[in-house]
GROMACS .gro file of C-alpha atoms in nm:
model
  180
    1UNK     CA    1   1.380  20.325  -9.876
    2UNK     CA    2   1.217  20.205  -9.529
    3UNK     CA    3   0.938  19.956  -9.553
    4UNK     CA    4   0.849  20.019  -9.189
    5UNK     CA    5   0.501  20.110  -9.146
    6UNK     CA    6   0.416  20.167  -9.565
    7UNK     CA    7   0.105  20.347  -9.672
    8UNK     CA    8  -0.062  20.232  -9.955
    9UNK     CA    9  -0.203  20.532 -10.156
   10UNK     CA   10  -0.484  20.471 -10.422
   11UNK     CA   11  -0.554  20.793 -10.641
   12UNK     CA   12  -0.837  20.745 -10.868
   13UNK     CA   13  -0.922  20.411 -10.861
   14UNK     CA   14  -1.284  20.477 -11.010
   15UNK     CA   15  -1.456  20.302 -11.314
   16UNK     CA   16  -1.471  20.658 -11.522
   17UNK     CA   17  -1.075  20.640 -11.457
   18UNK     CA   18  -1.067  20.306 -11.699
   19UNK     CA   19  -1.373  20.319 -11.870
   20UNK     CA   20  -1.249  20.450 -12.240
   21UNK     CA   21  -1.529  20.616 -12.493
   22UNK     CA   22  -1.612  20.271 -12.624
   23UNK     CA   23  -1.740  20.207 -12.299
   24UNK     CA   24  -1.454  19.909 -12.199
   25UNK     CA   25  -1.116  19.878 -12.033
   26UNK     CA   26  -0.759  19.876 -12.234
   27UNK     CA   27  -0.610  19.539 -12.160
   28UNK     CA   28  -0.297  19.762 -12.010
   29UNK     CA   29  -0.537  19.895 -11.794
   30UNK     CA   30  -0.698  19.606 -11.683
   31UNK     CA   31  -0.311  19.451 -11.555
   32UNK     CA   32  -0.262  19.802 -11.383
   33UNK     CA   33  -0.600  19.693 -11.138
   34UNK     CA   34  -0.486  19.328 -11.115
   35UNK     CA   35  -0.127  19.403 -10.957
   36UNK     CA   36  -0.347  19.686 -10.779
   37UNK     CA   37  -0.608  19.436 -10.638
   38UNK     CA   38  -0.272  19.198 -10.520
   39UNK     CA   39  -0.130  19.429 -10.390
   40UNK     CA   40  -0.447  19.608 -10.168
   41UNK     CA   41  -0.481  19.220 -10.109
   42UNK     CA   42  -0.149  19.223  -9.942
   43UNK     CA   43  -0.135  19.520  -9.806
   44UNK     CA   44  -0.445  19.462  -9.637
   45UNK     CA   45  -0.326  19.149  -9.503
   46UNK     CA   46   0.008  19.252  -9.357
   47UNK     CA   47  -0.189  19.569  -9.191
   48UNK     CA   48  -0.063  19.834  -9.365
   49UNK     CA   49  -0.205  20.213  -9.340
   50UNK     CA   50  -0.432  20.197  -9.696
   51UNK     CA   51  -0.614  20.551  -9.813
   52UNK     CA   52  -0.840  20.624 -10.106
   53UNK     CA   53  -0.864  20.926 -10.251
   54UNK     CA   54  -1.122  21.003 -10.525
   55UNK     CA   55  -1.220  21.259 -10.735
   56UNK     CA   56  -1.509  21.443 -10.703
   57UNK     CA   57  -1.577  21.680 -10.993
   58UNK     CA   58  -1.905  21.869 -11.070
   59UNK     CA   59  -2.213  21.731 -11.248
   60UNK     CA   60  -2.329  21.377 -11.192
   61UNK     CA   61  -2.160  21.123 -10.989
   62UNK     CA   62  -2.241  20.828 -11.097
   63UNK     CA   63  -1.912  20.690 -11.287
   64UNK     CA   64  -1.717  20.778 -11.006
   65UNK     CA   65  -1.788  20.463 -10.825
   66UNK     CA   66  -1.489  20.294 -10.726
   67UNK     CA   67  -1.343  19.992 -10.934
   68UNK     CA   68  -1.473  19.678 -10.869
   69UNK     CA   69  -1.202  19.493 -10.624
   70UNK     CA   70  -1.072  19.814 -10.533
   71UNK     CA   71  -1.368  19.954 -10.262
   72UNK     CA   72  -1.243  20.102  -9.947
   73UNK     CA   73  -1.310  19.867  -9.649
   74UNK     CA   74  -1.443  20.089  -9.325
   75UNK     CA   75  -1.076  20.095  -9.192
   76UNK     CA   76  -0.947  20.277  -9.470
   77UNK     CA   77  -0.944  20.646  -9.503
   78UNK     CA   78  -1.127  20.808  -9.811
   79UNK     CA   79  -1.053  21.141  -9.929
   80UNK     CA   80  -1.299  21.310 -10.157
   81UNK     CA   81  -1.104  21.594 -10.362
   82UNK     CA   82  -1.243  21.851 -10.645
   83UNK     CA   83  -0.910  21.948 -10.748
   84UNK     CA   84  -0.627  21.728 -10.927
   85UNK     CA   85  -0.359  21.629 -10.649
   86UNK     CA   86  -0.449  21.402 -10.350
   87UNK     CA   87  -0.343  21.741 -10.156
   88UNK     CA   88  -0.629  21.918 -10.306
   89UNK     CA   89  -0.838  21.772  -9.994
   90UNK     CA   90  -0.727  21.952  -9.735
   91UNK     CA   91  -0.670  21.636  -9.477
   92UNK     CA   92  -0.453  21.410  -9.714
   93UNK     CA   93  -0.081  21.581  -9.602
   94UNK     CA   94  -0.191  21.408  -9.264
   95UNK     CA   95  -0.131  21.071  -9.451
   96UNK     CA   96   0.221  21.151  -9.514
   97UNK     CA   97   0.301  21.311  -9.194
   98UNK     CA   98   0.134  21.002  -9.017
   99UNK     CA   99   0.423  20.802  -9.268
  100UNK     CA  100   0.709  20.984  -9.215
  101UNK     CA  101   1.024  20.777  -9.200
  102UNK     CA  102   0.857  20.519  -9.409
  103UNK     CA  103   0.764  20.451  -9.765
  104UNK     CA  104   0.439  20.599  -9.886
  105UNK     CA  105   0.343  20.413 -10.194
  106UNK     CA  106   0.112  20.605 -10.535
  107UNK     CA  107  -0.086  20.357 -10.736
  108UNK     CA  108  -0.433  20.440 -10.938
  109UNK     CA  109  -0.523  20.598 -11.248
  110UNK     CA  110  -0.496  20.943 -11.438
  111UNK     CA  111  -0.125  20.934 -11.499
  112UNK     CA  112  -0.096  21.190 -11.682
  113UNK     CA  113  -0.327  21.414 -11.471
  114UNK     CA  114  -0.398  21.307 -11.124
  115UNK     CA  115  -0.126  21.130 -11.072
  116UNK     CA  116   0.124  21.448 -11.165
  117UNK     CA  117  -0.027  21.663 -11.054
  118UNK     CA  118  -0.013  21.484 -10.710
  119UNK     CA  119   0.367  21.417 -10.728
  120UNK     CA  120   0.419  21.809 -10.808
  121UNK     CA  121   0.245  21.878 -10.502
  122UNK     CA  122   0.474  21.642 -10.293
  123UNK     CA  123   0.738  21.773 -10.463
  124UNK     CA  124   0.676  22.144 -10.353
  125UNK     CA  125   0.640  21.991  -9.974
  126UNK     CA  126   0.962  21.781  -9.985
  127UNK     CA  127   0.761  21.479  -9.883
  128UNK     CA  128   0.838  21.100 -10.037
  129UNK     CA  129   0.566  20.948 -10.199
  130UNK     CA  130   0.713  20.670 -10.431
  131UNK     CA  131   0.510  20.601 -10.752
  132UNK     CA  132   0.450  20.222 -10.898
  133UNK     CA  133   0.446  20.268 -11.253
  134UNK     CA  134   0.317  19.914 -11.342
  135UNK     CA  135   0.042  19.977 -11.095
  136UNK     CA  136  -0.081  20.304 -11.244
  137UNK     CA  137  -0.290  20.330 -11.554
  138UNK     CA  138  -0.395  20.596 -11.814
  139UNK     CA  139  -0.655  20.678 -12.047
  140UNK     CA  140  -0.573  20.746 -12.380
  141UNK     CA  141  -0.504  21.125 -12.432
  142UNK     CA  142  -0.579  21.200 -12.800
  143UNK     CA  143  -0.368  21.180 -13.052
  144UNK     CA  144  -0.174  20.907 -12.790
  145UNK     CA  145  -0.301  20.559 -12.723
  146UNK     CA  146  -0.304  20.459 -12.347
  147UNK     CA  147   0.072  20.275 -12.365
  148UNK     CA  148   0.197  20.653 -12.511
  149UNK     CA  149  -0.008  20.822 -12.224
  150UNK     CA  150   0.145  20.676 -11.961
  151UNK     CA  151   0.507  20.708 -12.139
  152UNK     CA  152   0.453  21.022 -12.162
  153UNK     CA  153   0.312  21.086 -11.790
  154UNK     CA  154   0.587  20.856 -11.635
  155UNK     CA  155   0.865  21.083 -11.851
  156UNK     CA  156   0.816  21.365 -11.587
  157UNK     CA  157   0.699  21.151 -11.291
  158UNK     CA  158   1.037  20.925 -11.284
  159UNK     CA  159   1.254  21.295 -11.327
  160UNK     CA  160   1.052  21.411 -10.983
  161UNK     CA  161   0.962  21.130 -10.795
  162UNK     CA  162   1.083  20.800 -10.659
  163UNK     CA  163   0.954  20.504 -10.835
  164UNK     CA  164   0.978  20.148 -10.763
  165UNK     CA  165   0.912  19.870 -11.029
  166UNK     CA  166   0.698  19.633 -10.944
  167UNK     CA  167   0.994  19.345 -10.962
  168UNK     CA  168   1.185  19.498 -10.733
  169UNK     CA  169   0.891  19.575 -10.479
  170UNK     CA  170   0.802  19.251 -10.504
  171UNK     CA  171   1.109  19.104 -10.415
  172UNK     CA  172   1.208  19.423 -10.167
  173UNK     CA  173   0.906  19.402  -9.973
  174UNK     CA  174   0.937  19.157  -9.630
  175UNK     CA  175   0.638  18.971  -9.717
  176UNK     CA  176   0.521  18.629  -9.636
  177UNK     CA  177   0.434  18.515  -9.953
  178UNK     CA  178   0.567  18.717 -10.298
  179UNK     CA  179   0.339  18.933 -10.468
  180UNK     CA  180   0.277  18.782 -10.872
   0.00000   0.00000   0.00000
């Protein structure tokens, strides 16, 4: 894995992403947009290439506003997408071309959605985006809770994609100071 020159991908990182029917956030989700905050924080910091790419479904938009800590700044790409993979908008394989040779990193929300969907599309274009499972989150998918979601979502994710835990990218990753 090269850490040259990462890109920090966030897919989904939008309050209707988190925000269950009772109107709050599962405590697992809420540590999926801490390490996801650090780790914008650091990427930001060390001048990575950070993108955003959102979902932008019919009817009205107003839960789609990004998660609080999570906002793009105005040096970060956005990518607004109707369909479920980040390739759905027609600019994002630009990302990964712009990041070839080095380590393209998925983190956000809709595991079992979103966040598949997206890795089956890199799959089918033999590209390398590696997926943080401890910095992706899930809504709960009736009859499964949010922990079983993500299981569940991760079960075919891990058998298509590279993933990293977040120990090891935390100690992998030449950084000044350590991610927590």
């Amino acid at each position: 894995m090269s850490f040259a020159d990462p890109c920090l991908i966030l897919l989904d990182c939008q309050r209707d992403q988190v925000t269950g029917p009772n109107g709050r956030i599962d405590p697992e989700n809420s540590i999926v947009i801490d390490r996801i905050k650090e780790l914008l924080r650091h990427a930001r910091q060390s001048g990575w290439r950070v993108c955003h790419c959102q979902f932008q479904g019919e009817g009205p938009q107003a839960g789609r506003a990004p998660i609080d800590g999570l906002r793009p700044n105005a040096q970060e790409a956005v990518f607004q997408r109707r369909g479920l993979s980040a390739f759905s908008d027609p600019y994002f394989h630009q990302v990964l071309a712009r990041s070839a040779g080095s380590t393209a990193l998925l983190v956000g929300f809709s595991a079992p959605f979103s966040i598949l969907a997206t890795v089956f599309d890199d799959a089918n274009r033999d590209k390398a985006v590696t997926v943080v499972p401890e910095a992706v989150g899930a809504l709960a998918v009736e009859p499964r809770d949010v922990t079983e979601t993500r299981a569940m979502a991760f079960d075919l994710v891990a058998r298509m994609a590279p993933v990293i835990d977040w120990q090891s990218l935390t100690r992998s990753w030449p950084v000044e100071a350590p991610l927590v």
